[in-house]
Amino acid sequence: AKTFEEEENVANKAPVEKIEIDDLTKIKTTTKKKKELSYILLISDFYYLDSAENLKIELTKKTKLEGFAIKKINNKKYRLYIGPFQNFNSLKSTYISLNKLGFDELRIYKK
């Protein structure tokens, strides 16, 4: 019963004067926008820019796909890739198209 007496003592010293209830339906909630993920398919790295450009032209003709790009990594390395892809279905269909041409070790990277 000692606990009850302590609680009663506290309640008497700090009486409740007013109780407010907020309407939660009116409170605006902020939702974080999901960060959109984008992916690229790495086709190959090259020592020479000409080699990367030639394959890019050839792949564009054979696949009828757009989005092939070359990134200079350093003075002796050029990366041929396609993307970015915003959704899995477009990534999948491009992967299959390139796979049919013999590119069976394509790597997928988050951009």
mmCIF file with all atom_site columns, C-alpha atoms in Angstrom:
data_model
loop_
_atom_site.group_PDB
_atom_site.id
_atom_site.type_symbol
_atom_site.label_atom_id
_atom_site.label_alt_id
_atom_site.label_comp_id
_atom_site.label_asym_id
_atom_site.label_entity_id
_atom_site.label_seq_id
_atom_site.pdbx_PDB_ins_code
_atom_site.Cartn_x
_atom_site.Cartn_y
_atom_site.Cartn_z
_atom_site.occupancy
_atom_site.B_iso_or_equiv
_atom_site.pdbx_formal_charge
_atom_site.auth_seq_id
_atom_site.auth_comp_id
_atom_site.auth_asym_id
_atom_site.auth_atom_id
_atom_site.pdbx_PDB_model_num
ATOM 1   C CA . ALA A 1 1   ? 0.000  0.000   0.000   1.00 0.00 ? 1   ALA A CA 1
ATOM 2   C CA . LYS A 1 2   ? 3.052  2.206   0.347   1.00 0.00 ? 2   LYS A CA 1
ATOM 3   C CA . THR A 1 3   ? 3.250  2.636   -3.438  1.00 0.00 ? 3   THR A CA 1
ATOM 4   C CA . PHE A 1 4   ? -0.348 3.875   -3.579  1.00 0.00 ? 4   PHE A CA 1
ATOM 5   C CA . GLU A 1 5   ? 0.378  6.485   -0.880  1.00 0.00 ? 5   GLU A CA 1
ATOM 6   C CA . GLU A 1 6   ? 3.401  7.738   -2.799  1.00 0.00 ? 6   GLU A CA 1
ATOM 7   C CA . GLU A 1 7   ? 1.366  8.035   -6.011  1.00 0.00 ? 7   GLU A CA 1
ATOM 8   C CA . GLU A 1 8   ? -1.431 9.829   -4.163  1.00 0.00 ? 8   GLU A CA 1
ATOM 9   C CA . ASN A 1 9   ? 1.089  12.236  -2.641  1.00 0.00 ? 9   ASN A CA 1
ATOM 10  C CA . VAL A 1 10  ? 2.542  13.055  -6.059  1.00 0.00 ? 10  VAL A CA 1
ATOM 11  C CA . ALA A 1 11  ? -0.944 13.495  -7.555  1.00 0.00 ? 11  ALA A CA 1
ATOM 12  C CA . ASN A 1 12  ? -1.887 15.930  -4.813  1.00 0.00 ? 12  ASN A CA 1
ATOM 13  C CA . LYS A 1 13  ? 1.253  18.000  -5.312  1.00 0.00 ? 13  LYS A CA 1
ATOM 14  C CA . ALA A 1 14  ? 0.831  18.201  -9.097  1.00 0.00 ? 14  ALA A CA 1
ATOM 15  C CA . PRO A 1 15  ? -2.879 18.298  -9.826  1.00 0.00 ? 15  PRO A CA 1
ATOM 16  C CA . VAL A 1 16  ? -4.046 17.942  -13.442 1.00 0.00 ? 16  VAL A CA 1
ATOM 17  C CA . GLU A 1 17  ? -5.743 21.102  -14.586 1.00 0.00 ? 17  GLU A CA 1
ATOM 18  C CA . LYS A 1 18  ? -6.359 20.386  -18.245 1.00 0.00 ? 18  LYS A CA 1
ATOM 19  C CA . ILE A 1 19  ? -6.155 17.447  -20.626 1.00 0.00 ? 19  ILE A CA 1
ATOM 20  C CA . GLU A 1 20  ? -5.752 18.047  -24.353 1.00 0.00 ? 20  GLU A CA 1
ATOM 21  C CA . ILE A 1 21  ? -6.212 15.481  -27.100 1.00 0.00 ? 21  ILE A CA 1
ATOM 22  C CA . ASP A 1 22  ? -4.812 16.231  -30.544 1.00 0.00 ? 22  ASP A CA 1
ATOM 23  C CA . ASP A 1 23  ? -6.674 15.133  -33.646 1.00 0.00 ? 23  ASP A CA 1
ATOM 24  C CA . LEU A 1 24  ? -4.110 12.901  -35.329 1.00 0.00 ? 24  LEU A CA 1
ATOM 25  C CA . THR A 1 25  ? -5.916 13.059  -38.655 1.00 0.00 ? 25  THR A CA 1
ATOM 26  C CA . LYS A 1 26  ? -4.948 16.720  -39.016 1.00 0.00 ? 26  LYS A CA 1
ATOM 27  C CA . ILE A 1 27  ? -1.261 16.254  -38.291 1.00 0.00 ? 27  ILE A CA 1
ATOM 28  C CA . LYS A 1 28  ? 0.826  16.305  -41.434 1.00 0.00 ? 28  LYS A CA 1
ATOM 29  C CA . THR A 1 29  ? 3.203  13.451  -41.728 1.00 0.00 ? 29  THR A CA 1
ATOM 30  C CA . THR A 1 30  ? 6.345  13.783  -43.722 1.00 0.00 ? 30  THR A CA 1
ATOM 31  C CA . THR A 1 31  ? 7.382  10.700  -45.533 1.00 0.00 ? 31  THR A CA 1
ATOM 32  C CA . LYS A 1 32  ? 10.883 10.352  -46.798 1.00 0.00 ? 32  LYS A CA 1
ATOM 33  C CA . LYS A 1 33  ? 10.994 9.896   -50.506 1.00 0.00 ? 33  LYS A CA 1
ATOM 34  C CA . LYS A 1 34  ? 12.619 6.636   -51.405 1.00 0.00 ? 34  LYS A CA 1
ATOM 35  C CA . LYS A 1 35  ? 15.954 7.149   -53.006 1.00 0.00 ? 35  LYS A CA 1
ATOM 36  C CA . GLU A 1 36  ? 15.666 5.881   -56.519 1.00 0.00 ? 36  GLU A CA 1
ATOM 37  C CA . LEU A 1 37  ? 18.166 3.239   -57.331 1.00 0.00 ? 37  LEU A CA 1
ATOM 38  C CA . SER A 1 38  ? 19.728 3.048   -60.716 1.00 0.00 ? 38  SER A CA 1
ATOM 39  C CA . TYR A 1 39  ? 21.885 0.313   -62.130 1.00 0.00 ? 39  TYR A CA 1
ATOM 40  C CA . ILE A 1 40  ? 24.372 -0.034  -64.959 1.00 0.00 ? 40  ILE A CA 1
ATOM 41  C CA . LEU A 1 41  ? 25.538 -3.104  -66.849 1.00 0.00 ? 41  LEU A CA 1
ATOM 42  C CA . LEU A 1 42  ? 29.302 -3.194  -67.217 1.00 0.00 ? 42  LEU A CA 1
ATOM 43  C CA . ILE A 1 43  ? 30.138 -4.682  -70.595 1.00 0.00 ? 43  ILE A CA 1
ATOM 44  C CA . SER A 1 44  ? 33.926 -4.483  -70.605 1.00 0.00 ? 44  SER A CA 1
ATOM 45  C CA . ASP A 1 45  ? 37.013 -2.433  -69.800 1.00 0.00 ? 45  ASP A CA 1
ATOM 46  C CA . PHE A 1 46  ? 39.454 -1.502  -72.578 1.00 0.00 ? 46  PHE A CA 1
ATOM 47  C CA . TYR A 1 47  ? 43.000 -0.192  -72.812 1.00 0.00 ? 47  TYR A CA 1
ATOM 48  C CA . TYR A 1 48  ? 42.174 1.854   -75.905 1.00 0.00 ? 48  TYR A CA 1
ATOM 49  C CA . LEU A 1 49  ? 39.323 4.282   -76.418 1.00 0.00 ? 49  LEU A CA 1
ATOM 50  C CA . ASP A 1 50  ? 39.000 3.239   -80.076 1.00 0.00 ? 50  ASP A CA 1
ATOM 51  C CA . SER A 1 51  ? 38.288 -0.353  -79.070 1.00 0.00 ? 51  SER A CA 1
ATOM 52  C CA . ALA A 1 52  ? 35.544 0.726   -76.680 1.00 0.00 ? 52  ALA A CA 1
ATOM 53  C CA . GLU A 1 53  ? 34.007 3.054   -79.278 1.00 0.00 ? 53  GLU A CA 1
ATOM 54  C CA . ASN A 1 54  ? 34.043 0.363   -81.979 1.00 0.00 ? 54  ASN A CA 1
ATOM 55  C CA . LEU A 1 55  ? 32.240 -2.138  -79.746 1.00 0.00 ? 55  LEU A CA 1
ATOM 56  C CA . LYS A 1 56  ? 29.770 0.540   -78.671 1.00 0.00 ? 56  LYS A CA 1
ATOM 57  C CA . ILE A 1 57  ? 28.869 1.202   -82.326 1.00 0.00 ? 57  ILE A CA 1
ATOM 58  C CA . GLU A 1 58  ? 28.604 -2.514  -83.081 1.00 0.00 ? 58  GLU A CA 1
ATOM 59  C CA . LEU A 1 59  ? 26.386 -3.218  -80.061 1.00 0.00 ? 59  LEU A CA 1
ATOM 60  C CA . THR A 1 60  ? 24.116 -0.290  -80.858 1.00 0.00 ? 60  THR A CA 1
ATOM 61  C CA . LYS A 1 61  ? 23.607 -1.673  -84.382 1.00 0.00 ? 61  LYS A CA 1
ATOM 62  C CA . LYS A 1 62  ? 23.058 -5.280  -83.292 1.00 0.00 ? 62  LYS A CA 1
ATOM 63  C CA . THR A 1 63  ? 20.809 -4.683  -80.284 1.00 0.00 ? 63  THR A CA 1
ATOM 64  C CA . LYS A 1 64  ? 18.997 -1.504  -81.399 1.00 0.00 ? 64  LYS A CA 1
ATOM 65  C CA . LEU A 1 65  ? 19.456 -0.341  -77.791 1.00 0.00 ? 65  LEU A CA 1
ATOM 66  C CA . GLU A 1 66  ? 20.362 3.160   -76.719 1.00 0.00 ? 66  GLU A CA 1
ATOM 67  C CA . GLY A 1 67  ? 22.243 4.116   -73.596 1.00 0.00 ? 67  GLY A CA 1
ATOM 68  C CA . PHE A 1 68  ? 25.684 2.672   -74.266 1.00 0.00 ? 68  PHE A CA 1
ATOM 69  C CA . ALA A 1 69  ? 28.350 4.923   -72.796 1.00 0.00 ? 69  ALA A CA 1
ATOM 70  C CA . ILE A 1 70  ? 32.090 5.019   -72.259 1.00 0.00 ? 70  ILE A CA 1
ATOM 71  C CA . LYS A 1 71  ? 33.701 6.329   -69.097 1.00 0.00 ? 71  LYS A CA 1
ATOM 72  C CA . LYS A 1 72  ? 37.381 7.148   -68.858 1.00 0.00 ? 72  LYS A CA 1
ATOM 73  C CA . ILE A 1 73  ? 38.722 5.473   -65.727 1.00 0.00 ? 73  ILE A CA 1
ATOM 74  C CA . ASN A 1 74  ? 42.334 6.575   -66.225 1.00 0.00 ? 74  ASN A CA 1
ATOM 75  C CA . ASN A 1 75  ? 44.772 7.099   -69.129 1.00 0.00 ? 75  ASN A CA 1
ATOM 76  C CA . LYS A 1 76  ? 44.856 3.387   -69.940 1.00 0.00 ? 76  LYS A CA 1
ATOM 77  C CA . LYS A 1 77  ? 41.391 2.218   -68.989 1.00 0.00 ? 77  LYS A CA 1
ATOM 78  C CA . TYR A 1 78  ? 38.049 2.925   -70.636 1.00 0.00 ? 78  TYR A CA 1
ATOM 79  C CA . ARG A 1 79  ? 34.822 1.347   -69.431 1.00 0.00 ? 79  ARG A CA 1
ATOM 80  C CA . LEU A 1 80  ? 31.974 0.464   -71.794 1.00 0.00 ? 80  LEU A CA 1
ATOM 81  C CA . TYR A 1 81  ? 28.615 0.163   -70.062 1.00 0.00 ? 81  TYR A CA 1
ATOM 82  C CA . ILE A 1 82  ? 24.914 0.620   -70.664 1.00 0.00 ? 82  ILE A CA 1
ATOM 83  C CA . GLY A 1 83  ? 22.502 2.360   -68.369 1.00 0.00 ? 83  GLY A CA 1
ATOM 84  C CA . PRO A 1 84  ? 21.423 3.668   -65.991 1.00 0.00 ? 84  PRO A CA 1
ATOM 85  C CA . PHE A 1 85  ? 18.301 1.550   -65.586 1.00 0.00 ? 85  PHE A CA 1
ATOM 86  C CA . GLN A 1 86  ? 15.589 2.730   -63.214 1.00 0.00 ? 86  GLN A CA 1
ATOM 87  C CA . ASN A 1 87  ? 13.683 -0.545  -63.085 1.00 0.00 ? 87  ASN A CA 1
ATOM 88  C CA . PHE A 1 88  ? 14.405 -4.232  -63.094 1.00 0.00 ? 88  PHE A CA 1
ATOM 89  C CA . ASN A 1 89  ? 12.465 -5.121  -66.255 1.00 0.00 ? 89  ASN A CA 1
ATOM 90  C CA . SER A 1 90  ? 14.469 -2.841  -68.544 1.00 0.00 ? 90  SER A CA 1
ATOM 91  C CA . LEU A 1 91  ? 17.701 -4.080  -66.959 1.00 0.00 ? 91  LEU A CA 1
ATOM 92  C CA . LYS A 1 92  ? 16.610 -7.682  -67.444 1.00 0.00 ? 92  LYS A CA 1
ATOM 93  C CA . SER A 1 93  ? 15.668 -7.304  -71.117 1.00 0.00 ? 93  SER A CA 1
ATOM 94  C CA . THR A 1 94  ? 18.936 -5.529  -71.909 1.00 0.00 ? 94  THR A CA 1
ATOM 95  C CA . TYR A 1 95  ? 20.892 -8.193  -70.048 1.00 0.00 ? 95  TYR A CA 1
ATOM 96  C CA . ILE A 1 96  ? 19.166 -10.917 -72.078 1.00 0.00 ? 96  ILE A CA 1
ATOM 97  C CA . SER A 1 97  ? 19.812 -9.092  -75.369 1.00 0.00 ? 97  SER A CA 1
ATOM 98  C CA . LEU A 1 98  ? 23.523 -8.778  -74.613 1.00 0.00 ? 98  LEU A CA 1
ATOM 99  C CA . ASN A 1 99  ? 23.699 -12.328 -73.298 1.00 0.00 ? 99  ASN A CA 1
ATOM 100 C CA . LYS A 1 100 ? 22.346 -13.641 -76.619 1.00 0.00 ? 100 LYS A CA 1
ATOM 101 C CA . LEU A 1 101 ? 25.300 -11.926 -78.337 1.00 0.00 ? 101 LEU A CA 1
ATOM 102 C CA . GLY A 1 102 ? 27.739 -13.871 -76.171 1.00 0.00 ? 102 GLY A CA 1
ATOM 103 C CA . PHE A 1 103 ? 28.226 -11.481 -73.263 1.00 0.00 ? 103 PHE A CA 1
ATOM 104 C CA . ASP A 1 104 ? 27.702 -13.946 -70.454 1.00 0.00 ? 104 ASP A CA 1
ATOM 105 C CA . GLU A 1 105 ? 29.720 -12.329 -67.677 1.00 0.00 ? 105 GLU A CA 1
ATOM 106 C CA . LEU A 1 106 ? 28.032 -8.952  -67.446 1.00 0.00 ? 106 LEU A CA 1
ATOM 107 C CA . ARG A 1 107 ? 28.300 -7.265  -64.083 1.00 0.00 ? 107 ARG A CA 1
ATOM 108 C CA . ILE A 1 108 ? 25.580 -5.130  -62.549 1.00 0.00 ? 108 ILE A CA 1
ATOM 109 C CA . TYR A 1 109 ? 26.543 -2.096  -60.482 1.00 0.00 ? 109 TYR A CA 1
ATOM 110 C CA . LYS A 1 110 ? 24.541 0.366   -58.441 1.00 0.00 ? 110 LYS A CA 1
ATOM 111 C CA . LYS A 1 111 ? 25.125 3.827   -59.763 1.00 0.00 ? 111 LYS A CA 1
#
